[in-house]
Amino acid sequence: MQRPLAHKSAVGLLAVLWPGLIGGVVLVWRNDAAPFEIFAGVFWSSVWYFWLARIWLGGPMAIGLMRKALFAICPIMIAATAVAIGITDGEVYPSQMIGVAAALCGIAGGVLLRREDVKRWSLSTVAARTVRQPPDGTAFDLRAVALRQNRGMFGCLMIVVTVLMLLVVGVIGAMLPEGRGMNAPDYIAFMVGVVLVVIVGITGYIRINLQAAAMGVLTVTERHLNEHPWPRLRSVTLSYKGEAAVVDGVRRYPSARLDLSLYDQPDEHHLRLPDDATLHGSIAAALSTHSPEGVFVGWVPRTDATHPVR
């Protein structure tokens, strides 16, 4: 599916928004920029454009979070500017005009990101893809789906954690006197926070890759399910934990899992599935088509404790 023009325009507006905000801050800055302020500006810029990169790649969570942030913050910026102008008896400063222009760019970008064609394209970028198709069945790349989803979710989470960390540091700094020097608690807290965010980010991405690698590829053919021939399987079940719900016309099953019962082994085999309703539907259809009669049970709820994933 081709990238919509509305998506390109929204990313362009948001790319311009940040330099505009930085320009407004520079106009009202009264002191020489210390190394801390320069580092903070570079850090915030890196966070913003990393977020935009996720949006450009079509990440649904990154787009949704940006849309909510824009509609929450930009109207506040406009209202605050109006109040400031009222307090100064109608006197308008260049920094205020830049702030309003940036806020309007943000609102326009949020409206464009809400369009249905952008939503459809974004969902298509994370749709399940099949790989190395066997001649008599279907192969599902669970690893690729899990990587796309978990990396997007983790990236958005790290953005939120980073913002919260910087807000805490800002509150600490606001309570301290000026001229406190580079050894003040807020400077130290900021540097420690940056190091912790980097460590958590690297560790999280390593964990995501290891978990996705364990899923691998699910192959369903006329002869076998993965490495198990159909005559060896007593039953095949798609189970879920919680309440199934219909969202946008698609039934979604939380904590979906593939459960295999074998004749020659007392323990069941469990394979966790990515949280992707389209993928779930495709797997269920393939199992219904290729499994012998009576083997595929279908979707069933489960309330058991956690089981090892094999």
Short mmCIF file of N, CA and C in Angstrom, two decimals, residues 86-239:
data_model
loop_
_atom_site.label_atom_id
_atom_site.label_comp_id
_atom_site.label_asym_id
_atom_site.label_seq_id
_atom_site.Cartn_x
_atom_site.Cartn_y
_atom_site.Cartn_z
N GLY A 86 -2.79 38.97 26.88
CA GLY A 86 -3.74 39.76 27.66
C GLY A 86 -3.09 40.41 28.86
N ILE A 87 -2.17 39.71 29.50
CA ILE A 87 -1.50 40.27 30.66
C ILE A 87 -0.62 41.47 30.28
N THR A 88 -0.03 41.41 29.09
CA THR A 88 0.87 42.50 28.64
C THR A 88 0.12 43.57 27.85
N ASP A 89 -1.20 43.66 28.03
CA ASP A 89 -2.02 44.69 27.38
C ASP A 89 -1.92 44.64 25.86
N GLY A 90 -1.91 43.44 25.32
CA GLY A 90 -1.95 43.29 23.87
C GLY A 90 -0.61 43.32 23.18
N GLU A 91 0.46 43.43 23.93
CA GLU A 91 1.78 43.46 23.31
C GLU A 91 2.18 42.03 22.90
N VAL A 92 2.57 41.88 21.65
CA VAL A 92 2.89 40.57 21.12
C VAL A 92 4.38 40.50 20.83
N TYR A 93 5.02 39.44 21.32
CA TYR A 93 6.46 39.24 21.11
C TYR A 93 6.68 38.20 20.01
N PRO A 94 7.80 38.29 19.32
CA PRO A 94 8.08 37.30 18.26
C PRO A 94 8.06 35.86 18.76
N SER A 95 8.54 35.63 19.97
CA SER A 95 8.54 34.26 20.49
C SER A 95 7.12 33.73 20.64
N GLN A 96 6.17 34.62 20.98
CA GLN A 96 4.78 34.18 21.10
C GLN A 96 4.18 33.82 19.74
N MET A 97 4.50 34.58 18.73
CA MET A 97 4.01 34.27 17.39
C MET A 97 4.57 32.94 16.90
N ILE A 98 5.86 32.72 17.20
CA ILE A 98 6.47 31.45 16.80
C ILE A 98 5.80 30.29 17.54
N GLY A 99 5.50 30.48 18.82
CA GLY A 99 4.83 29.43 19.59
C GLY A 99 3.46 29.11 19.03
N VAL A 100 2.69 30.12 18.67
CA VAL A 100 1.36 29.90 18.09
C VAL A 100 1.47 29.19 16.75
N ALA A 101 2.42 29.63 15.91
CA ALA A 101 2.61 28.98 14.61
C ALA A 101 2.99 27.51 14.77
N ALA A 102 3.87 27.23 15.74
CA ALA A 102 4.26 25.84 15.99
C ALA A 102 3.07 25.02 16.47
N ALA A 103 2.25 25.61 17.34
CA ALA A 103 1.07 24.91 17.83
C ALA A 103 0.08 24.61 16.70
N LEU A 104 -0.11 25.57 15.80
CA LEU A 104 -1.01 25.35 14.67
C LEU A 104 -0.47 24.26 13.75
N CYS A 105 0.86 24.23 13.56
CA CYS A 105 1.46 23.14 12.78
C CYS A 105 1.19 21.79 13.44
N GLY A 106 1.30 21.77 14.77
CA GLY A 106 1.05 20.53 15.49
C GLY A 106 -0.39 20.07 15.36
N ILE A 107 -1.34 20.99 15.48
CA ILE A 107 -2.75 20.62 15.33
C ILE A 107 -3.03 20.12 13.92
N ALA A 108 -2.48 20.81 12.92
CA ALA A 108 -2.68 20.36 11.53
C ALA A 108 -2.08 18.97 11.33
N GLY A 109 -0.88 18.73 11.90
CA GLY A 109 -0.28 17.41 11.80
C GLY A 109 -1.12 16.35 12.47
N GLY A 110 -1.69 16.67 13.65
CA GLY A 110 -2.56 15.72 14.33
C GLY A 110 -3.80 15.39 13.54
N VAL A 111 -4.41 16.41 12.90
CA VAL A 111 -5.60 16.17 12.07
C VAL A 111 -5.25 15.26 10.89
N LEU A 112 -4.11 15.49 10.26
CA LEU A 112 -3.71 14.64 9.13
C LEU A 112 -3.45 13.21 9.59
N LEU A 113 -2.87 13.02 10.76
CA LEU A 113 -2.60 11.67 11.26
C LEU A 113 -3.88 10.94 11.65
N ARG A 114 -4.99 11.67 11.81
CA ARG A 114 -6.27 11.03 12.15
C ARG A 114 -7.01 10.48 10.93
N ARG A 115 -6.55 10.81 9.76
CA ARG A 115 -7.27 10.40 8.55
C ARG A 115 -7.30 8.88 8.41
N GLU A 116 -8.40 8.38 7.84
CA GLU A 116 -8.57 6.93 7.71
C GLU A 116 -7.53 6.31 6.78
N ASP A 117 -7.13 7.04 5.71
CA ASP A 117 -6.13 6.45 4.81
C ASP A 117 -4.78 6.30 5.50
N VAL A 118 -4.45 7.23 6.42
CA VAL A 118 -3.22 7.09 7.19
C VAL A 118 -3.31 5.90 8.13
N LYS A 119 -4.47 5.71 8.76
CA LYS A 119 -4.66 4.59 9.67
C LYS A 119 -4.55 3.27 8.93
N ARG A 120 -5.18 3.18 7.75
CA ARG A 120 -5.11 1.92 6.98
C ARG A 120 -3.68 1.63 6.54
N TRP A 121 -2.98 2.66 6.09
CA TRP A 121 -1.59 2.44 5.65
C TRP A 121 -0.72 2.02 6.83
N SER A 122 -0.92 2.67 7.99
CA SER A 122 -0.12 2.33 9.16
C SER A 122 -0.33 0.88 9.57
N LEU A 123 -1.58 0.42 9.56
CA LEU A 123 -1.87 -0.97 9.92
C LEU A 123 -1.27 -1.94 8.90
N SER A 124 -1.23 -1.51 7.63
CA SER A 124 -0.67 -2.39 6.61
C SER A 124 0.83 -2.60 6.78
N THR A 125 1.51 -1.63 7.42
CA THR A 125 2.96 -1.77 7.60
C THR A 125 3.30 -2.82 8.64
N VAL A 126 2.35 -3.17 9.50
CA VAL A 126 2.61 -4.18 10.53
C VAL A 126 1.80 -5.44 10.28
N ALA A 127 1.17 -5.55 9.12
CA ALA A 127 0.39 -6.74 8.81
C ALA A 127 1.32 -7.95 8.72
N ALA A 128 0.76 -9.09 9.08
CA ALA A 128 1.55 -10.32 9.06
C ALA A 128 1.99 -10.65 7.63
N ARG A 129 3.22 -11.06 7.48
CA ARG A 129 3.74 -11.47 6.18
C ARG A 129 4.17 -12.93 6.26
N THR A 130 4.00 -13.65 5.18
CA THR A 130 4.40 -15.04 5.13
C THR A 130 5.76 -15.16 4.45
N VAL A 131 6.54 -16.18 4.86
CA VAL A 131 7.87 -16.36 4.32
C VAL A 131 8.07 -17.82 3.95
N ARG A 132 8.90 -18.05 2.93
CA ARG A 132 9.25 -19.40 2.51
C ARG A 132 8.03 -20.30 2.43
N GLN A 133 7.12 -19.93 1.59
CA GLN A 133 5.85 -20.63 1.52
C GLN A 133 6.02 -22.07 1.02
N PRO A 134 5.54 -23.06 1.79
CA PRO A 134 5.58 -24.44 1.30
C PRO A 134 4.54 -24.63 0.20
N PRO A 135 4.73 -25.61 -0.65
CA PRO A 135 3.79 -25.79 -1.76
C PRO A 135 2.40 -26.24 -1.33
N ASP A 136 2.29 -26.87 -0.16
CA ASP A 136 1.00 -27.41 0.27
C ASP A 136 0.50 -26.77 1.56
N GLY A 137 0.90 -25.54 1.84
CA GLY A 137 0.44 -24.90 3.06
C GLY A 137 0.88 -23.45 3.17
N THR A 138 1.03 -22.98 4.41
CA THR A 138 1.37 -21.57 4.67
C THR A 138 2.37 -21.50 5.81
N ALA A 139 3.32 -20.57 5.69
CA ALA A 139 4.29 -20.31 6.75
C ALA A 139 4.09 -18.89 7.25
N PHE A 140 4.07 -18.72 8.57
CA PHE A 140 3.85 -17.42 9.20
C PHE A 140 5.11 -17.01 9.97
N ASP A 141 5.62 -15.84 9.66
CA ASP A 141 6.83 -15.35 10.31
C ASP A 141 6.44 -14.66 11.62
N LEU A 142 6.32 -15.44 12.68
CA LEU A 142 5.93 -14.89 13.98
C LEU A 142 7.00 -13.95 14.52
N ARG A 143 8.25 -14.27 14.26
CA ARG A 143 9.34 -13.45 14.77
C ARG A 143 9.27 -12.02 14.22
N ALA A 144 9.04 -11.89 12.92
CA ALA A 144 9.00 -10.56 12.32
C ALA A 144 7.83 -9.74 12.87
N VAL A 145 6.67 -10.39 13.04
CA VAL A 145 5.51 -9.68 13.58
C VAL A 145 5.79 -9.22 15.01
N ALA A 146 6.34 -10.11 15.83
CA ALA A 146 6.63 -9.76 17.22
C ALA A 146 7.65 -8.62 17.31
N LEU A 147 8.66 -8.65 16.45
CA LEU A 147 9.67 -7.60 16.47
C LEU A 147 9.05 -6.25 16.14
N ARG A 148 8.23 -6.18 15.09
CA ARG A 148 7.62 -4.91 14.70
C ARG A 148 6.75 -4.36 15.82
N GLN A 149 5.95 -5.23 16.43
CA GLN A 149 5.06 -4.76 17.48
C GLN A 149 5.81 -4.34 18.73
N ASN A 150 6.67 -5.23 19.23
CA ASN A 150 7.32 -4.97 20.51
C ASN A 150 8.30 -3.81 20.42
N ARG A 151 8.99 -3.68 19.27
CA ARG A 151 9.89 -2.54 19.15
C ARG A 151 9.12 -1.23 19.14
N GLY A 152 7.97 -1.21 18.46
CA GLY A 152 7.17 0.01 18.45
C GLY A 152 6.65 0.36 19.84
N MET A 153 6.13 -0.65 20.57
CA MET A 153 5.62 -0.41 21.91
C MET A 153 6.74 0.04 22.86
N PHE A 154 7.89 -0.62 22.75
CA PHE A 154 8.99 -0.28 23.64
C PHE A 154 9.54 1.11 23.32
N GLY A 155 9.60 1.45 22.04
CA GLY A 155 10.05 2.79 21.68
C GLY A 155 9.15 3.87 22.25
N CYS A 156 7.83 3.67 22.17
CA CYS A 156 6.90 4.64 22.74
C CYS A 156 7.04 4.71 24.26
N LEU A 157 7.23 3.54 24.90
CA LEU A 157 7.41 3.52 26.35
C LEU A 157 8.66 4.28 26.76
N MET A 158 9.75 4.11 26.00
CA MET A 158 10.98 4.80 26.33
C MET A 158 10.84 6.31 26.17
N ILE A 159 10.04 6.74 25.19
CA ILE A 159 9.79 8.18 25.03
C ILE A 159 9.08 8.72 26.26
N VAL A 160 8.05 8.00 26.75
CA VAL A 160 7.31 8.44 27.93
C VAL A 160 8.22 8.47 29.16
N VAL A 161 9.04 7.41 29.33
CA VAL A 161 9.96 7.36 30.47
C VAL A 161 10.94 8.53 30.42
N THR A 162 11.43 8.83 29.23
CA THR A 162 12.38 9.93 29.08
C THR A 162 11.75 11.26 29.45
N VAL A 163 10.52 11.48 28.98
CA VAL A 163 9.83 12.74 29.31
C VAL A 163 9.61 12.85 30.81
N LEU A 164 9.19 11.77 31.45
CA LEU A 164 8.97 11.81 32.90
C LEU A 164 10.27 12.08 33.65
N MET A 165 11.35 11.47 33.18
CA MET A 165 12.64 11.69 33.83
C MET A 165 13.05 13.15 33.74
N LEU A 166 12.86 13.75 32.57
CA LEU A 166 13.24 15.15 32.40
C LEU A 166 12.34 16.09 33.19
N LEU A 167 11.06 15.72 33.34
CA LEU A 167 10.16 16.54 34.15
C LEU A 167 10.58 16.52 35.62
N VAL A 168 10.96 15.34 36.11
CA VAL A 168 11.42 15.25 37.50
C VAL A 168 12.68 16.10 37.71
N VAL A 169 13.60 16.02 36.75
CA VAL A 169 14.82 16.83 36.85
C VAL A 169 14.48 18.31 36.81
N GLY A 170 13.53 18.69 35.96
CA GLY A 170 13.12 20.09 35.90
C GLY A 170 12.52 20.59 37.19
N VAL A 171 11.71 19.76 37.85
CA VAL A 171 11.13 20.15 39.14
C VAL A 171 12.23 20.34 40.18
N ILE A 172 13.21 19.43 40.19
CA ILE A 172 14.33 19.57 41.13
C ILE A 172 15.08 20.88 40.87
N GLY A 173 15.32 21.16 39.59
CA GLY A 173 16.05 22.38 39.25
C GLY A 173 15.29 23.63 39.61
N ALA A 174 13.94 23.60 39.49
CA ALA A 174 13.14 24.78 39.81
C ALA A 174 13.18 25.13 41.29
N MET A 175 13.44 24.14 42.12
CA MET A 175 13.47 24.38 43.57
C MET A 175 14.85 24.78 44.07
N LEU A 176 15.83 24.80 43.19
CA LEU A 176 17.18 25.16 43.59
C LEU A 176 17.50 26.59 43.16
N PRO A 177 18.38 27.26 43.87
CA PRO A 177 18.73 28.64 43.52
C PRO A 177 19.58 28.71 42.27
N GLU A 178 19.54 29.88 41.61
CA GLU A 178 20.39 30.07 40.45
C GLU A 178 21.85 30.18 40.87
N GLY A 179 22.74 29.95 39.89
CA GLY A 179 24.16 30.00 40.18
C GLY A 179 24.62 28.85 41.05
N ARG A 180 23.94 27.71 40.95
CA ARG A 180 24.26 26.57 41.81
C ARG A 180 25.43 25.76 41.31
N GLY A 181 25.91 26.03 40.08
CA GLY A 181 27.08 25.32 39.58
C GLY A 181 26.73 24.00 38.94
N MET A 182 27.72 23.42 38.29
CA MET A 182 27.50 22.19 37.53
C MET A 182 27.40 20.96 38.42
N ASN A 183 27.71 21.08 39.73
CA ASN A 183 27.62 19.93 40.63
C ASN A 183 26.29 19.91 41.39
N ALA A 184 25.33 20.70 40.97
CA ALA A 184 24.03 20.74 41.64
C ALA A 184 23.28 19.43 41.43
N PRO A 185 22.32 19.12 42.33
CA PRO A 185 21.60 17.84 42.23
C PRO A 185 20.87 17.63 40.92
N ASP A 186 20.28 18.70 40.34
CA ASP A 186 19.53 18.49 39.10
C ASP A 186 20.45 18.13 37.93
N TYR A 187 21.65 18.71 37.89
CA TYR A 187 22.58 18.36 36.83
C TYR A 187 23.01 16.89 36.96
N ILE A 188 23.32 16.50 38.21
CA ILE A 188 23.73 15.12 38.45
C ILE A 188 22.58 14.16 38.14
N ALA A 189 21.35 14.52 38.57
CA ALA A 189 20.19 13.66 38.32
C ALA A 189 19.94 13.50 36.82
N PHE A 190 20.14 14.58 36.08
CA PHE A 190 19.93 14.50 34.63
C PHE A 190 20.92 13.54 33.99
N MET A 191 22.19 13.67 34.33
CA MET A 191 23.19 12.80 33.73
C MET A 191 22.97 11.34 34.11
N VAL A 192 22.63 11.11 35.39
CA VAL A 192 22.34 9.73 35.83
C VAL A 192 21.12 9.20 35.10
N GLY A 193 20.08 10.03 34.94
CA GLY A 193 18.88 9.60 34.24
C GLY A 193 19.15 9.22 32.80
N VAL A 194 19.98 10.01 32.12
CA VAL A 194 20.33 9.69 30.72
C VAL A 194 21.02 8.33 30.63
N VAL A 195 21.96 8.09 31.55
CA VAL A 195 22.68 6.81 31.55
C VAL A 195 21.71 5.66 31.79
N LEU A 196 20.78 5.83 32.75
CA LEU A 196 19.83 4.76 33.05
C LEU A 196 18.90 4.50 31.87
N VAL A 197 18.44 5.57 31.21
CA VAL A 197 17.56 5.40 30.05
C VAL A 197 18.27 4.63 28.94
N VAL A 198 19.53 4.96 28.71
CA VAL A 198 20.29 4.25 27.67
C VAL A 198 20.45 2.78 28.03
N ILE A 199 20.79 2.49 29.30
CA ILE A 199 20.96 1.10 29.73
C ILE A 199 19.65 0.32 29.60
N VAL A 200 18.55 0.92 30.06
CA VAL A 200 17.25 0.25 29.96
C VAL A 200 16.86 0.04 28.50
N GLY A 201 17.14 1.03 27.65
CA GLY A 201 16.81 0.89 26.24
C GLY A 201 17.57 -0.25 25.58
N ILE A 202 18.87 -0.32 25.81
CA ILE A 202 19.67 -1.40 25.21
C ILE A 202 19.22 -2.76 25.73
N THR A 203 19.02 -2.86 27.05
CA THR A 203 18.58 -4.13 27.64
C THR A 203 17.22 -4.55 27.11
N GLY A 204 16.31 -3.59 26.99
CA GLY A 204 14.97 -3.91 26.50
C GLY A 204 14.98 -4.42 25.07
N TYR A 205 15.76 -3.79 24.21
CA TYR A 205 15.80 -4.23 22.82
C TYR A 205 16.44 -5.61 22.68
N ILE A 206 17.44 -5.91 23.52
CA ILE A 206 18.03 -7.25 23.50
C ILE A 206 16.99 -8.28 23.93
N ARG A 207 16.24 -7.98 24.97
CA ARG A 207 15.21 -8.90 25.44
C ARG A 207 14.12 -9.11 24.39
N ILE A 208 13.73 -8.04 23.73
CA ILE A 208 12.71 -8.16 22.68
C ILE A 208 13.18 -9.08 21.56
N ASN A 209 14.43 -8.93 21.15
CA ASN A 209 14.97 -9.78 20.09
C ASN A 209 15.05 -11.24 20.51
N LEU A 210 15.41 -11.50 21.76
CA LEU A 210 15.49 -12.89 22.22
C LEU A 210 14.10 -13.52 22.28
N GLN A 211 13.10 -12.77 22.77
CA GLN A 211 11.75 -13.30 22.83
C GLN A 211 11.19 -13.57 21.44
N ALA A 212 11.45 -12.67 20.50
CA ALA A 212 10.93 -12.86 19.14
C ALA A 212 11.62 -14.04 18.47
N ALA A 213 12.92 -14.21 18.72
CA ALA A 213 13.63 -15.33 18.11
C ALA A 213 13.06 -16.66 18.56
N ALA A 214 12.54 -16.73 19.80
CA ALA A 214 11.97 -17.98 20.31
C ALA A 214 10.68 -18.35 19.57
N MET A 215 9.99 -17.39 18.98
CA MET A 215 8.75 -17.68 18.25
C MET A 215 9.03 -18.33 16.91
N GLY A 216 10.00 -17.81 16.19
CA GLY A 216 10.37 -18.41 14.91
C GLY A 216 9.28 -18.31 13.86
N VAL A 217 9.16 -19.37 13.05
CA VAL A 217 8.20 -19.43 11.95
C VAL A 217 7.24 -20.58 12.20
N LEU A 218 5.96 -20.31 12.07
CA LEU A 218 4.92 -21.34 12.20
C LEU A 218 4.53 -21.82 10.81
N THR A 219 4.67 -23.14 10.57
CA THR A 219 4.37 -23.71 9.26
C THR A 219 3.20 -24.68 9.38
N VAL A 220 2.17 -24.44 8.57
CA VAL A 220 0.98 -25.29 8.55
C VAL A 220 0.81 -25.83 7.13
N THR A 221 0.92 -27.16 6.97
CA THR A 221 0.77 -27.78 5.64
C THR A 221 -0.18 -28.96 5.72
N GLU A 222 -0.40 -29.60 4.58
CA GLU A 222 -1.24 -30.80 4.54
C GLU A 222 -0.61 -31.97 5.27
N ARG A 223 0.72 -31.93 5.47
CA ARG A 223 1.43 -33.06 6.06
C ARG A 223 1.80 -32.87 7.52
N HIS A 224 2.03 -31.62 7.92
CA HIS A 224 2.52 -31.43 9.28
C HIS A 224 2.23 -30.02 9.78
N LEU A 225 2.38 -29.87 11.10
CA LEU A 225 2.31 -28.57 11.76
C LEU A 225 3.68 -28.35 12.41
N ASN A 226 4.45 -27.41 11.87
CA ASN A 226 5.86 -27.29 12.22
C ASN A 226 6.55 -28.63 12.00
N GLU A 227 7.24 -29.14 13.01
CA GLU A 227 7.95 -30.42 12.83
C GLU A 227 7.10 -31.64 13.20
N HIS A 228 5.83 -31.41 13.55
CA HIS A 228 4.97 -32.50 14.00
C HIS A 228 4.06 -32.98 12.87
N PRO A 229 4.16 -34.23 12.45
CA PRO A 229 3.20 -34.77 11.47
C PRO A 229 1.79 -34.79 12.07
N TRP A 230 0.79 -34.62 11.23
CA TRP A 230 -0.58 -34.58 11.74
C TRP A 230 -0.98 -35.85 12.49
N PRO A 231 -0.59 -37.07 12.06
CA PRO A 231 -0.97 -38.27 12.82
C PRO A 231 -0.42 -38.29 14.25
N ARG A 232 0.60 -37.50 14.52
CA ARG A 232 1.18 -37.46 15.87
C ARG A 232 0.39 -36.55 16.80
N LEU A 233 -0.46 -35.69 16.26
CA LEU A 233 -1.17 -34.68 17.05
C LEU A 233 -2.54 -35.18 17.46
N ARG A 234 -2.81 -35.15 18.75
CA ARG A 234 -4.14 -35.50 19.26
C ARG A 234 -5.11 -34.34 19.06
N SER A 235 -4.64 -33.11 19.40
CA SER A 235 -5.48 -31.93 19.26
C SER A 235 -4.62 -30.69 19.09
N VAL A 236 -5.18 -29.71 18.41
CA VAL A 236 -4.55 -28.39 18.23
C VAL A 236 -5.56 -27.34 18.63
N THR A 237 -5.16 -26.45 19.54
CA THR A 237 -6.09 -25.45 20.08
C THR A 237 -5.46 -24.07 20.04
N LEU A 238 -6.26 -23.09 19.67
CA LEU A 238 -5.89 -21.69 19.83
C LEU A 238 -6.58 -21.19 21.10
N SER A 239 -5.80 -20.85 22.12
CA SER A 239 -6.38 -20.42 23.38
C SER A 239 -6.05 -18.96 23.65
#
